[in-house]
Coordinates of C-alpha atoms and ligand atoms in Angstrom, one line a residue:
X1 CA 0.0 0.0 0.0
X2 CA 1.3 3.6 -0.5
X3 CA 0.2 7.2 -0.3
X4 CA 2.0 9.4 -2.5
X5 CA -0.2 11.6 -4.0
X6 CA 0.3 14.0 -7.1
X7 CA -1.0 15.9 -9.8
X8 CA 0.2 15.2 -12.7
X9 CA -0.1 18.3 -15.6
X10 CA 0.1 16.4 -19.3
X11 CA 2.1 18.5 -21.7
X12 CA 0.1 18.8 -25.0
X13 CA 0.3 16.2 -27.5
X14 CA -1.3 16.1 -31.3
X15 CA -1.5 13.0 -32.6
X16 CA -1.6 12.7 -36.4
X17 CA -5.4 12.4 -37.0
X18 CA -8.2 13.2 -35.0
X19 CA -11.3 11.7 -35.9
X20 CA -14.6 13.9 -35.7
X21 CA -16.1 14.9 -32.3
X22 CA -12.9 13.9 -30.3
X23 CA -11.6 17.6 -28.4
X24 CA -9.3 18.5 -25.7
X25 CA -8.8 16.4 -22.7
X26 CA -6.8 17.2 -19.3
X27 CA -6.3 14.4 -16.9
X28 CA -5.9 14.7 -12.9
X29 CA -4.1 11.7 -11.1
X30 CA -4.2 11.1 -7.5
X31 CA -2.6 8.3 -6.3
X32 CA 0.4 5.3 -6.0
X33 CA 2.5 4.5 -8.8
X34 CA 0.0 1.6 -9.6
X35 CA -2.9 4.0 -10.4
X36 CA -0.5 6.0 -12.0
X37 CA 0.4 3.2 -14.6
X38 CA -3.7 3.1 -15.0
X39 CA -3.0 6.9 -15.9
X40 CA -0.7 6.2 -18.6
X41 CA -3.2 3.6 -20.2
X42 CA -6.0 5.8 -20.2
X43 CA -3.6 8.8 -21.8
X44 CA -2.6 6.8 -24.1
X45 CA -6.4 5.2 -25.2
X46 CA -7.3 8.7 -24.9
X47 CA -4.3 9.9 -27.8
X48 CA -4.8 6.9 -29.9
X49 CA -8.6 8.0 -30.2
X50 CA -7.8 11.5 -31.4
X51 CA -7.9 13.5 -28.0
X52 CA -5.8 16.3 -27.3
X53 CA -4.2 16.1 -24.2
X54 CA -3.2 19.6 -22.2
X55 CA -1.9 20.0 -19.1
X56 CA -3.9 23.2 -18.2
X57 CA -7.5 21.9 -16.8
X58 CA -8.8 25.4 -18.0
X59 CA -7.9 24.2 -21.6
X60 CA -9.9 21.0 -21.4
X61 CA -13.4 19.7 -23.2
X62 CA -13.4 16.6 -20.9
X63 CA -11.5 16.6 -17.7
X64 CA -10.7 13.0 -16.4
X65 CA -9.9 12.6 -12.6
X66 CA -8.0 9.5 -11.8
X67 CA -8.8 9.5 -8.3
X68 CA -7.5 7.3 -5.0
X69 CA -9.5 5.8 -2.2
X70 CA -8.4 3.4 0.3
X71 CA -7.8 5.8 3.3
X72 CA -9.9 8.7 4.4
X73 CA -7.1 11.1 3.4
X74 CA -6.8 9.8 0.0
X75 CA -11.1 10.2 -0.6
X76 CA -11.0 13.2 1.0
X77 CA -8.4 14.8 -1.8
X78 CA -10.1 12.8 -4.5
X79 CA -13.7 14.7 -3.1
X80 CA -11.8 18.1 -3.8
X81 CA -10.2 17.2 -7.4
X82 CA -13.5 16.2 -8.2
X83 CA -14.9 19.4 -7.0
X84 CA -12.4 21.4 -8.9
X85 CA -13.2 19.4 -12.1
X86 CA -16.4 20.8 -11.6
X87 CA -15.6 24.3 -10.8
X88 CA -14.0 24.3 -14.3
X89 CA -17.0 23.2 -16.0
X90 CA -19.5 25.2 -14.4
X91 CA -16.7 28.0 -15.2
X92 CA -14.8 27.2 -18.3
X93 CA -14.9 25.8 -21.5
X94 CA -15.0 21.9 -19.8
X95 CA -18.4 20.0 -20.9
X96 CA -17.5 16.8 -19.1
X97 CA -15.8 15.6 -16.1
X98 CA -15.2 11.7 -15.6
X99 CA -14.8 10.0 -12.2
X100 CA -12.2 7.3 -12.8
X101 CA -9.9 5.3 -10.5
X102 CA -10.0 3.3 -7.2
X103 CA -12.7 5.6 -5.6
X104 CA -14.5 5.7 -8.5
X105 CA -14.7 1.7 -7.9
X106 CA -15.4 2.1 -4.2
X107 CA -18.5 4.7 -4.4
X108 CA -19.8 4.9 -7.8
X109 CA -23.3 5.2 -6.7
X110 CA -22.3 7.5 -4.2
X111 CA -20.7 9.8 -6.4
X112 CA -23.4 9.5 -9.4
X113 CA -26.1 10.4 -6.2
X114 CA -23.9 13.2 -4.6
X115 CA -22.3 14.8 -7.5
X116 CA -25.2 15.0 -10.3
X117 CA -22.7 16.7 -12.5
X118 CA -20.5 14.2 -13.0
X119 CA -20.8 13.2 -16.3
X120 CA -19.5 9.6 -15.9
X121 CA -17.9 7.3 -13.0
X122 CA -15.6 4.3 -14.4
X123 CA -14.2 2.1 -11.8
X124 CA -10.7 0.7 -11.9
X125 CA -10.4 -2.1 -15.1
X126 CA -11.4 -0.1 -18.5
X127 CA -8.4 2.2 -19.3
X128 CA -9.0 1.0 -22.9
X129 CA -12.2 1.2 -23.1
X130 CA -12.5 5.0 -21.4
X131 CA -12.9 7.1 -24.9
X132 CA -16.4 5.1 -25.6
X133 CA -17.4 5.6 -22.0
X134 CA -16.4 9.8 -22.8
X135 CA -17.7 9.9 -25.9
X136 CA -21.1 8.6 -24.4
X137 CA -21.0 10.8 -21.9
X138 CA -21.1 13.9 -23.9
X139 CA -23.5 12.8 -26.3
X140 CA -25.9 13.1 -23.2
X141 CA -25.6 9.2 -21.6
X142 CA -23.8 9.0 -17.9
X143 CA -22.5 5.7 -17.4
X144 CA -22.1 4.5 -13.8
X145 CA -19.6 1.5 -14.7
X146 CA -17.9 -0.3 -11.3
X147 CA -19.0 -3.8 -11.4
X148 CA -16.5 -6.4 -9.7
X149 CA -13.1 -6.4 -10.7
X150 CA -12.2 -9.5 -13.9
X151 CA -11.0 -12.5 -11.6
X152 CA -8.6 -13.1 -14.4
X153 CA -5.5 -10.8 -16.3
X154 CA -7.5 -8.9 -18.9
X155 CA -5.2 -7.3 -20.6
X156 CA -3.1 -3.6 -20.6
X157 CA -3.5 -1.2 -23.4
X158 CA -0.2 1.0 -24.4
X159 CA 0.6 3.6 -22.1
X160 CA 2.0 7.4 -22.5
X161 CA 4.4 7.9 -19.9
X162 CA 4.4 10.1 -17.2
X163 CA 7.9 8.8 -16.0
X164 CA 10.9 9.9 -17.8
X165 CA 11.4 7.7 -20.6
X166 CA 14.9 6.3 -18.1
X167 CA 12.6 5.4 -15.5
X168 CA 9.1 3.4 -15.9
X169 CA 6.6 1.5 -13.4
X170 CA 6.3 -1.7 -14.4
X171 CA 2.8 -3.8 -13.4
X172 CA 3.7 -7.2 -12.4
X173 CA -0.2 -8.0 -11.5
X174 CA -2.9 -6.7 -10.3
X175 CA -5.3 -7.2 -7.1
X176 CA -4.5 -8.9 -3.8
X177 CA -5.0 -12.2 -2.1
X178 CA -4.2 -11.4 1.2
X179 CA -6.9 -9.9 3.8
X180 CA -4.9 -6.8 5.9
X181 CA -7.6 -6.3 8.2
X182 CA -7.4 -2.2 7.6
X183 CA -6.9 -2.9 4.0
X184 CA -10.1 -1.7 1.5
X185 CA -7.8 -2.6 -1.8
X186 CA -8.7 -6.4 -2.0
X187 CA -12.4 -5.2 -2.1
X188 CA -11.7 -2.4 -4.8
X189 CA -8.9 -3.9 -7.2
X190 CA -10.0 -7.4 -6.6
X191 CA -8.6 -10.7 -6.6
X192 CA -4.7 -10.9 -7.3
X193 CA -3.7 -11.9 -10.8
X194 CA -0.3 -12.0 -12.0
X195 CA 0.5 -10.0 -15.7
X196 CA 1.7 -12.8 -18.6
X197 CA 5.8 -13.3 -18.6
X198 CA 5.9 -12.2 -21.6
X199 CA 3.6 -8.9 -21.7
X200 CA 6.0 -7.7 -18.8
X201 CA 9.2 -9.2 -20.7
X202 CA 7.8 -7.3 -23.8
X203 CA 7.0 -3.9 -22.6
X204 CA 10.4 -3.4 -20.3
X205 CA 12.5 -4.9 -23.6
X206 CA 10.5 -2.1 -25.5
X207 CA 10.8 0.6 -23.6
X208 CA 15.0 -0.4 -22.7
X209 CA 14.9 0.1 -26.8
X210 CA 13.5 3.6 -26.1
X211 CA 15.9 4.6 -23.5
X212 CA 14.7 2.9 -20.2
X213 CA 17.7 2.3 -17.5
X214 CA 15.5 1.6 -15.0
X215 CA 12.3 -1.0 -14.3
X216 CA 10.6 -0.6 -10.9
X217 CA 8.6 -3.6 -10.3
X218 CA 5.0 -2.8 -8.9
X219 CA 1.7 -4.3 -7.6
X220 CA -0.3 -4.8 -4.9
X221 CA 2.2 -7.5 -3.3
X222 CA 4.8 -8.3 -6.0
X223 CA 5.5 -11.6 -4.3
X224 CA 2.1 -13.1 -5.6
X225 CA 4.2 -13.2 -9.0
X226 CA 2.5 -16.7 -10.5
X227 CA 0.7 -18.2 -7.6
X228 CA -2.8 -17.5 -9.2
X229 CA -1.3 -20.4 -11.9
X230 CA 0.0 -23.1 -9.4
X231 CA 2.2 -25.7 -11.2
X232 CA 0.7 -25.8 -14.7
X233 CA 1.7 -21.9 -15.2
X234 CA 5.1 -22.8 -16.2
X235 CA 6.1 -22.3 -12.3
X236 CA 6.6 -18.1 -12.8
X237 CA 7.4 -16.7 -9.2
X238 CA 8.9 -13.3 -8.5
X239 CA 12.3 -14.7 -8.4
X240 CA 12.2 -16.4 -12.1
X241 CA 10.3 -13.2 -13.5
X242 CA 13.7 -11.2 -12.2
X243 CA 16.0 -13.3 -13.4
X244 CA 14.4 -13.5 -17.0
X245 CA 14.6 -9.4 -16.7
X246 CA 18.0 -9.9 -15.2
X247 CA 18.6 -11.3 -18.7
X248 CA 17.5 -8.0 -20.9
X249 CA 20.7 -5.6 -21.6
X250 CA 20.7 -2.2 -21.6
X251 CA 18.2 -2.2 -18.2
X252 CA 20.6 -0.9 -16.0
X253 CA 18.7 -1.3 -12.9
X254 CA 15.2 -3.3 -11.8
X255 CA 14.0 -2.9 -8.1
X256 CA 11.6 -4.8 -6.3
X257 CA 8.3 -2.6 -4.8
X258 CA 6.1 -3.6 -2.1
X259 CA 6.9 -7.0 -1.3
X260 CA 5.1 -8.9 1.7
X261 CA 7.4 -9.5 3.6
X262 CA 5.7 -13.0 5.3
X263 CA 6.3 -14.0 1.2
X264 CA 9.9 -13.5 1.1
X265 CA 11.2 -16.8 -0.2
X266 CA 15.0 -18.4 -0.2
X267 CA 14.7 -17.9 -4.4
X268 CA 13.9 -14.1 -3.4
X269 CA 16.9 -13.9 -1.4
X270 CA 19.2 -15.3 -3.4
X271 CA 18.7 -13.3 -6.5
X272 CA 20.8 -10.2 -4.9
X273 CA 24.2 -10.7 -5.7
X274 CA 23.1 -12.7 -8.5
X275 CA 21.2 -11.1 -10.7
X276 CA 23.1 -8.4 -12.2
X277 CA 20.6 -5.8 -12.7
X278 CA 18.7 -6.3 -9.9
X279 CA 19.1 -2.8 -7.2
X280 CA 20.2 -3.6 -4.2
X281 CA 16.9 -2.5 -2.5
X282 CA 14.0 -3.7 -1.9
X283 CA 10.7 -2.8 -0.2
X284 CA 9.2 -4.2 2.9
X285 CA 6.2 -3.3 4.3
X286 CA 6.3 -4.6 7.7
X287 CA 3.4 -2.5 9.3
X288 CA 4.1 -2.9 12.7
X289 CA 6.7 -4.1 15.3
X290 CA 4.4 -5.6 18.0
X291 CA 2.6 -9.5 17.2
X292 CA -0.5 -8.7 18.6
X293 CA -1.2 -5.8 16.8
X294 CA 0.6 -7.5 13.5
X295 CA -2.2 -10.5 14.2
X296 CA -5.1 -8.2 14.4
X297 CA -4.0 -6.9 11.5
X298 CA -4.0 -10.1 10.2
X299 CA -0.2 -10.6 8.8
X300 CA 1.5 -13.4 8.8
X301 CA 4.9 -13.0 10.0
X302 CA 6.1 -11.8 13.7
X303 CA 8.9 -8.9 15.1
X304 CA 11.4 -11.7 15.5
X305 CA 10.6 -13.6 11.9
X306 CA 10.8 -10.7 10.6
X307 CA 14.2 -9.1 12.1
X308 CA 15.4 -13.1 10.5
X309 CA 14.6 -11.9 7.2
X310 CA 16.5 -8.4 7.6
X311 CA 19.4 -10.7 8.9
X312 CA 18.9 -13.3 5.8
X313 CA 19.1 -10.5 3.2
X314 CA 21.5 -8.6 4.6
X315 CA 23.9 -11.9 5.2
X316 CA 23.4 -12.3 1.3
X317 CA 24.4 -8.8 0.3
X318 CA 25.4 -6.3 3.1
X319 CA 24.4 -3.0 1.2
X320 CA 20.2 -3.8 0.2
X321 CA 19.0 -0.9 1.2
X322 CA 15.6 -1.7 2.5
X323 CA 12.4 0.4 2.6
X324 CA 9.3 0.2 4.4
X325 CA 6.1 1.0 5.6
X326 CA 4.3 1.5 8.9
X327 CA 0.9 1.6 10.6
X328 CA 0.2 3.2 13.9
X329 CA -3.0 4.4 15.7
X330 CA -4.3 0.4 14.8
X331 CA -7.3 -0.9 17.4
X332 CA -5.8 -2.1 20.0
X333 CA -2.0 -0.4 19.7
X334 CA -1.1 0.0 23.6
X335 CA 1.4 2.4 24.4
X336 CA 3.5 -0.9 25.0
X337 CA 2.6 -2.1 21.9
X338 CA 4.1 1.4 20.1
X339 CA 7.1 1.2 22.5
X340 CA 7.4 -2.3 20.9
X341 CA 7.5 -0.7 17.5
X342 CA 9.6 1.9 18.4
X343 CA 12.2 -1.2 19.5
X344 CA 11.3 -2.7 16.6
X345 CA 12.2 0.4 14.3
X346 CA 15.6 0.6 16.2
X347 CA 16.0 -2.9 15.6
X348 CA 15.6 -3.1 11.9
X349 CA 18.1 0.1 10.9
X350 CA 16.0 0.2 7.7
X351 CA 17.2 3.0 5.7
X352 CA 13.8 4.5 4.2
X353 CA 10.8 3.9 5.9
X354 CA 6.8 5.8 6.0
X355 CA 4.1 5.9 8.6
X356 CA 0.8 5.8 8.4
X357 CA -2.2 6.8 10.7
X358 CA -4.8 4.2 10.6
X359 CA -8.1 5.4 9.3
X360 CA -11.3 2.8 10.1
X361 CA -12.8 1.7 6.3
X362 CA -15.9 0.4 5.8
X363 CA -15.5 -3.3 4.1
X364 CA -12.6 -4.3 5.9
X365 CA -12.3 -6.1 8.7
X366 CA -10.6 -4.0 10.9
X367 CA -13.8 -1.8 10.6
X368 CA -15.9 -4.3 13.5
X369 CA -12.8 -3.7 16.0
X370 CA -14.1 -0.1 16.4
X371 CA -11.6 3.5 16.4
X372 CA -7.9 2.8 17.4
X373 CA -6.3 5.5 19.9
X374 CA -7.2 8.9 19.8
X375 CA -6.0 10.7 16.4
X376 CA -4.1 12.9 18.4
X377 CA -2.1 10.0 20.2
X378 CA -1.7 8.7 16.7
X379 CA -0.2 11.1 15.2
X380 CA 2.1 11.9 18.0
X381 CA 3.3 8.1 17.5
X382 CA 3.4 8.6 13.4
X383 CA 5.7 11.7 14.4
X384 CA 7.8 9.3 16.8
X385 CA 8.6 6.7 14.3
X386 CA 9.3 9.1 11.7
X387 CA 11.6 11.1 14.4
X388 CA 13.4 7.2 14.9
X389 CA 13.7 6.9 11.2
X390 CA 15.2 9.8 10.6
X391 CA 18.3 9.2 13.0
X392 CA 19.1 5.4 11.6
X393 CA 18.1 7.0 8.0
X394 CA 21.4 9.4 8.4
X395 CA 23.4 7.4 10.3
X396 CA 23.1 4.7 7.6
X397 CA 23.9 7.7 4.9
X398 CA 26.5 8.9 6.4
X399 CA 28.0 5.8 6.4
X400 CA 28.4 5.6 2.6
X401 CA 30.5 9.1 2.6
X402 CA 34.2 8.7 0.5
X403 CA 32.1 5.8 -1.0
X404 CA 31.7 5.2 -4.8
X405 CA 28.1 4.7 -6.3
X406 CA 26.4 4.4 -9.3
X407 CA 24.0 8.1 -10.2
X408 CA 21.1 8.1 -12.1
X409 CA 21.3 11.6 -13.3
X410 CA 17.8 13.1 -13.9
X411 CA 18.2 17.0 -14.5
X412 CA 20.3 19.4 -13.9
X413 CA 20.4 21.9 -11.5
X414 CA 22.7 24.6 -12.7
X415 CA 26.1 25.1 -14.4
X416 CA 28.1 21.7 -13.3
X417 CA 25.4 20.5 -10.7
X418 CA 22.7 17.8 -11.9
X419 CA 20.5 16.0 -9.2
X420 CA 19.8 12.3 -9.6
X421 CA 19.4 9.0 -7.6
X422 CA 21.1 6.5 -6.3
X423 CA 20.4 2.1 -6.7
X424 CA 19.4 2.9 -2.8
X425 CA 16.5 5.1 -4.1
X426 CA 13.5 4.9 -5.8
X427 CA 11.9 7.5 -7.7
X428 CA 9.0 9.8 -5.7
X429 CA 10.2 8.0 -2.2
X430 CA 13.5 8.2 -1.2
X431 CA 16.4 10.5 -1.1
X432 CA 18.2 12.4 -3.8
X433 CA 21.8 12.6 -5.0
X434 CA 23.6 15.7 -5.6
X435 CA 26.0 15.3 -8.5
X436 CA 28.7 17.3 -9.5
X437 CA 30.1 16.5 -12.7
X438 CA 31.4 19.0 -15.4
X439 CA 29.7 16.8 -18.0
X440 CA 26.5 15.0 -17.3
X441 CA 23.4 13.4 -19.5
X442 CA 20.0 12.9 -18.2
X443 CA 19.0 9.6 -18.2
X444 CA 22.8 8.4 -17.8
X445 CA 24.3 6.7 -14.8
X446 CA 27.6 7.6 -13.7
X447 CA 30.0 6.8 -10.9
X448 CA 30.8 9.4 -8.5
X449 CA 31.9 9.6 -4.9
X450 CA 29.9 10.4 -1.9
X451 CA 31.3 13.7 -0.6
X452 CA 28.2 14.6 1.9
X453 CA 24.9 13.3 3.2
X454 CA 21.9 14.5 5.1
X455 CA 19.1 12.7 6.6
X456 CA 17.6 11.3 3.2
X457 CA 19.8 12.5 0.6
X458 CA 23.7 13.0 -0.9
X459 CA 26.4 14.8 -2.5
X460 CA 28.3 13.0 -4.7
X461 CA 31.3 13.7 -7.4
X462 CA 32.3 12.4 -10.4
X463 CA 36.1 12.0 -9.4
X464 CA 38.2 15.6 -10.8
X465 CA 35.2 17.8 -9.6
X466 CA 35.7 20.4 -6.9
X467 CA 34.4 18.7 -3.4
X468 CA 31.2 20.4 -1.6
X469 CA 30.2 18.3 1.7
X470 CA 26.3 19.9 1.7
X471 CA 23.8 18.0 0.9
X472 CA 21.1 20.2 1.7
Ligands
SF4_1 S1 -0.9 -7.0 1.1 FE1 -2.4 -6.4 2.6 S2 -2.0 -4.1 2.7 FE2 -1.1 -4.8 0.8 S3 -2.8 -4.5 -0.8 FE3 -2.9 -6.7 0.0 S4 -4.4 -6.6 1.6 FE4 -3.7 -4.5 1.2

């Protein structure tokens, strides 16, 4: 699960032919990387059937907002894009605003009933399909489309991308098996179903043709990889999908997202060091640090089992950096409990990590257990944790200082300065990397030496360069 939210602003594209009635069309994304791949399909349906996409909503015939809903946060800034959509088309030259995304899936009705405005609401499943469903609703129809999610893979369209073209999500599957009990995604994206081999082998080989360095691996729990075709699917896991992409040259780096961290199998392990291309990173979200809360929550796994697997991986290759994700404020978190976590957190030495304040959902089944402990007491706690994480996070840094890594430099920041990221960092999380280097190319990696570090981020030089120990 994850939280970063954005907007993203489209830059104006024509394609070649537009065929009659199609306009302008602006599209607002809320959401995780996943629901931002479901972006890049619908921009790209949207293109291929003659719209014009602009980044300026006042410039739009149809605005499209790609909302977010599992946590009240997340509806509650999906309620106020959809209110802004509207603003412009009581106000500007919009005629139709479309619901899409995850709560689009989770309160069609609702939003059809509430906002009467709203010219369609298209749940989470029909990127493809989304021009029909606009063009309908401008000729005067409003389709209300959320039924349950395809139990099976059906399919992924082309996609425009909102990523630079060195850096690209990847969608390994889609859905979730597992029952978090504070988790609404099961009963929005469905169940779990892993993406063919070979439409994932496809898509990264195409896009390293078009410049991609790096893949980051995404879905609900990447570690599902294959289980919903047992034995007879040609035995695909996580591990086998990595090493075929371990295979493609010219990908520089591919990193593992959001893997459950009860999942984490010997074949996982054992692909760091080995697989060539594979960052030496991965993401764990562990949730919590105390078993009683983590069994209420209904994860598999336990503080010690889990502290094993930070041993095992780290025995195998001493520099993974490892993200991850936590929830306090659950039913039932004592203050020893969080004191637990706390220990837990201290424990660990992960070197990115985010918290989360538990917000009560209706459909899970978490929801029965009642409110956790006051929100103020919860966020207090989230603002612990983070205050932990940020100590071990620059400790760990500052560790890597008169050490050589690898930059992926991204853009520059003025005459002889570019910013970038390190194999340690994934895009829209984690920390930054200074470069300086007299000669740099976006989208390049280059070696350079860690000359300062901060909490999340580094200064680094390509070797020759004048030294400047800030990183902030
Ligand atoms: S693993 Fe748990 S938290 Fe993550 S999407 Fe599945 S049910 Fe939700």
């Amino acid at each position: 699960m994850t939280t970063t939210k954005k907007t993203t602003q489209k830059k104006t594209r024509r394609p070649r032919s537009r065929p009659p009635g199609a306009g302008t069309v602006g599209l607002i994304h809320l959401g995780c990387p996943k629901n931002q791949v479901d972006s890049e399909e619908m921009l790209a349906a949207l293109a291929q059937d003659g719209w014009v996409l602009v980044g300026d909503p006042g410039d739009a015939d149809v605005l499209v907002v790609n909302t977010c809903g599992f946590i009240e946060a997340a509806k509650q800034e999906s309620i106020a894009a959809i209110r802004g959509a509207l603003r412009q088309k009581r106000n500007g030259r919009c005629r139709g605003v479309v619901v899409a995304g995850c709560y689009a899936q989770r309160y069609a009705q609702e939003i059809a009933r509430d906002y009467p405005d709203v010219d369609a609401v298209i749940g989470v499943g029909h990127n493809a399909s989304l021009p029909r469903f606009v063009r309908a609703a401008l000729e005067g129809e409003r389709p209300v489309v959320a039924p349950k999610p395809c139990a099976r893979w059906d399919g992924s369209g082309a996609r425009l991308l909102t990523t630079p073209p060195w850096t690209a999500y990847i969608r390994i599957g889609e859905g979730c098996d597992h029952r978090c009990s504070f988790c609404a995604i099961p009963g929005i994206r469905g169940p779990w179903r892993s993406r063919p081999p070979e439409l994932v082998l496809d898509e990264v080989r195409m896009m390293v043709d078009n410049g991609l360095k790096e893949a980051v691996l995404i879905a609900q729990d990447t570690t599902l990889y294959g289980k919903d075709w047992g034995r007879e699917g040609g035995g695909w896991t996580l591990a086998k999908l990595v090493r075929e992409i371990g295979r493609i040259e010219g990908l520089r780096w591919q990193r593992i997202m959001y893997a459950h961290p009860g999942r984490i199998t010997p074949e996982i392990i054992e692909l760091f060091g080995d697989v060539g291309n594979l960052a030496a990173y991965i993401d764990l979200p562990f949730q919590h640090g105390d078993d009683a809360v983590l069994k209420k929550m209904l994860r598999p796994g336990s503080a010690r089992r889990y502290l094993d697997l930070l041993g095992r991986l780290r025995e195998r290759d001493a520099g993974v950096a490892v993200r991850s994700t936590f929830l306090v404020g659950f039913p039932g978190e004592t203050d020893a409990a969080f004191e637990r976590t706390c220990a837990f957190l201290e424990q660990a030495q992960l070197d990115h990590a985010g918290v989360f304040v538990y917000s009560r959902e209706d459909g899970t089944a978490a929801y029965d257990l009642g409110d956790g402990p006051p929100a103020d007491v919860a966020r207090e706690r989230a603002a612990r944790l983070m205050e932990i994480q940020a100590g071990i996070s620059a400790r760990r840094l500052a560790s890597l200082a008169g050490r050589e890594i690898d930059v992926l430099v991204e853009q520059k920041s003025r005459k002889g300065v570019w910013l970038g990221r390190s194999e340690r960092d994934a895009p829209g999380v984690d920390g930054t990397v200074t470069l300086m280097a007299r000669r740099a190319r976006p989208g390049e990696i280059v070696r350079a030496r860690v000359t300062g570090t901060s909490t999340h981020d580094m200064v680094a030089r390509v070797d020759d360069e004048p030294a400047d120990n800030s990183a902030d």
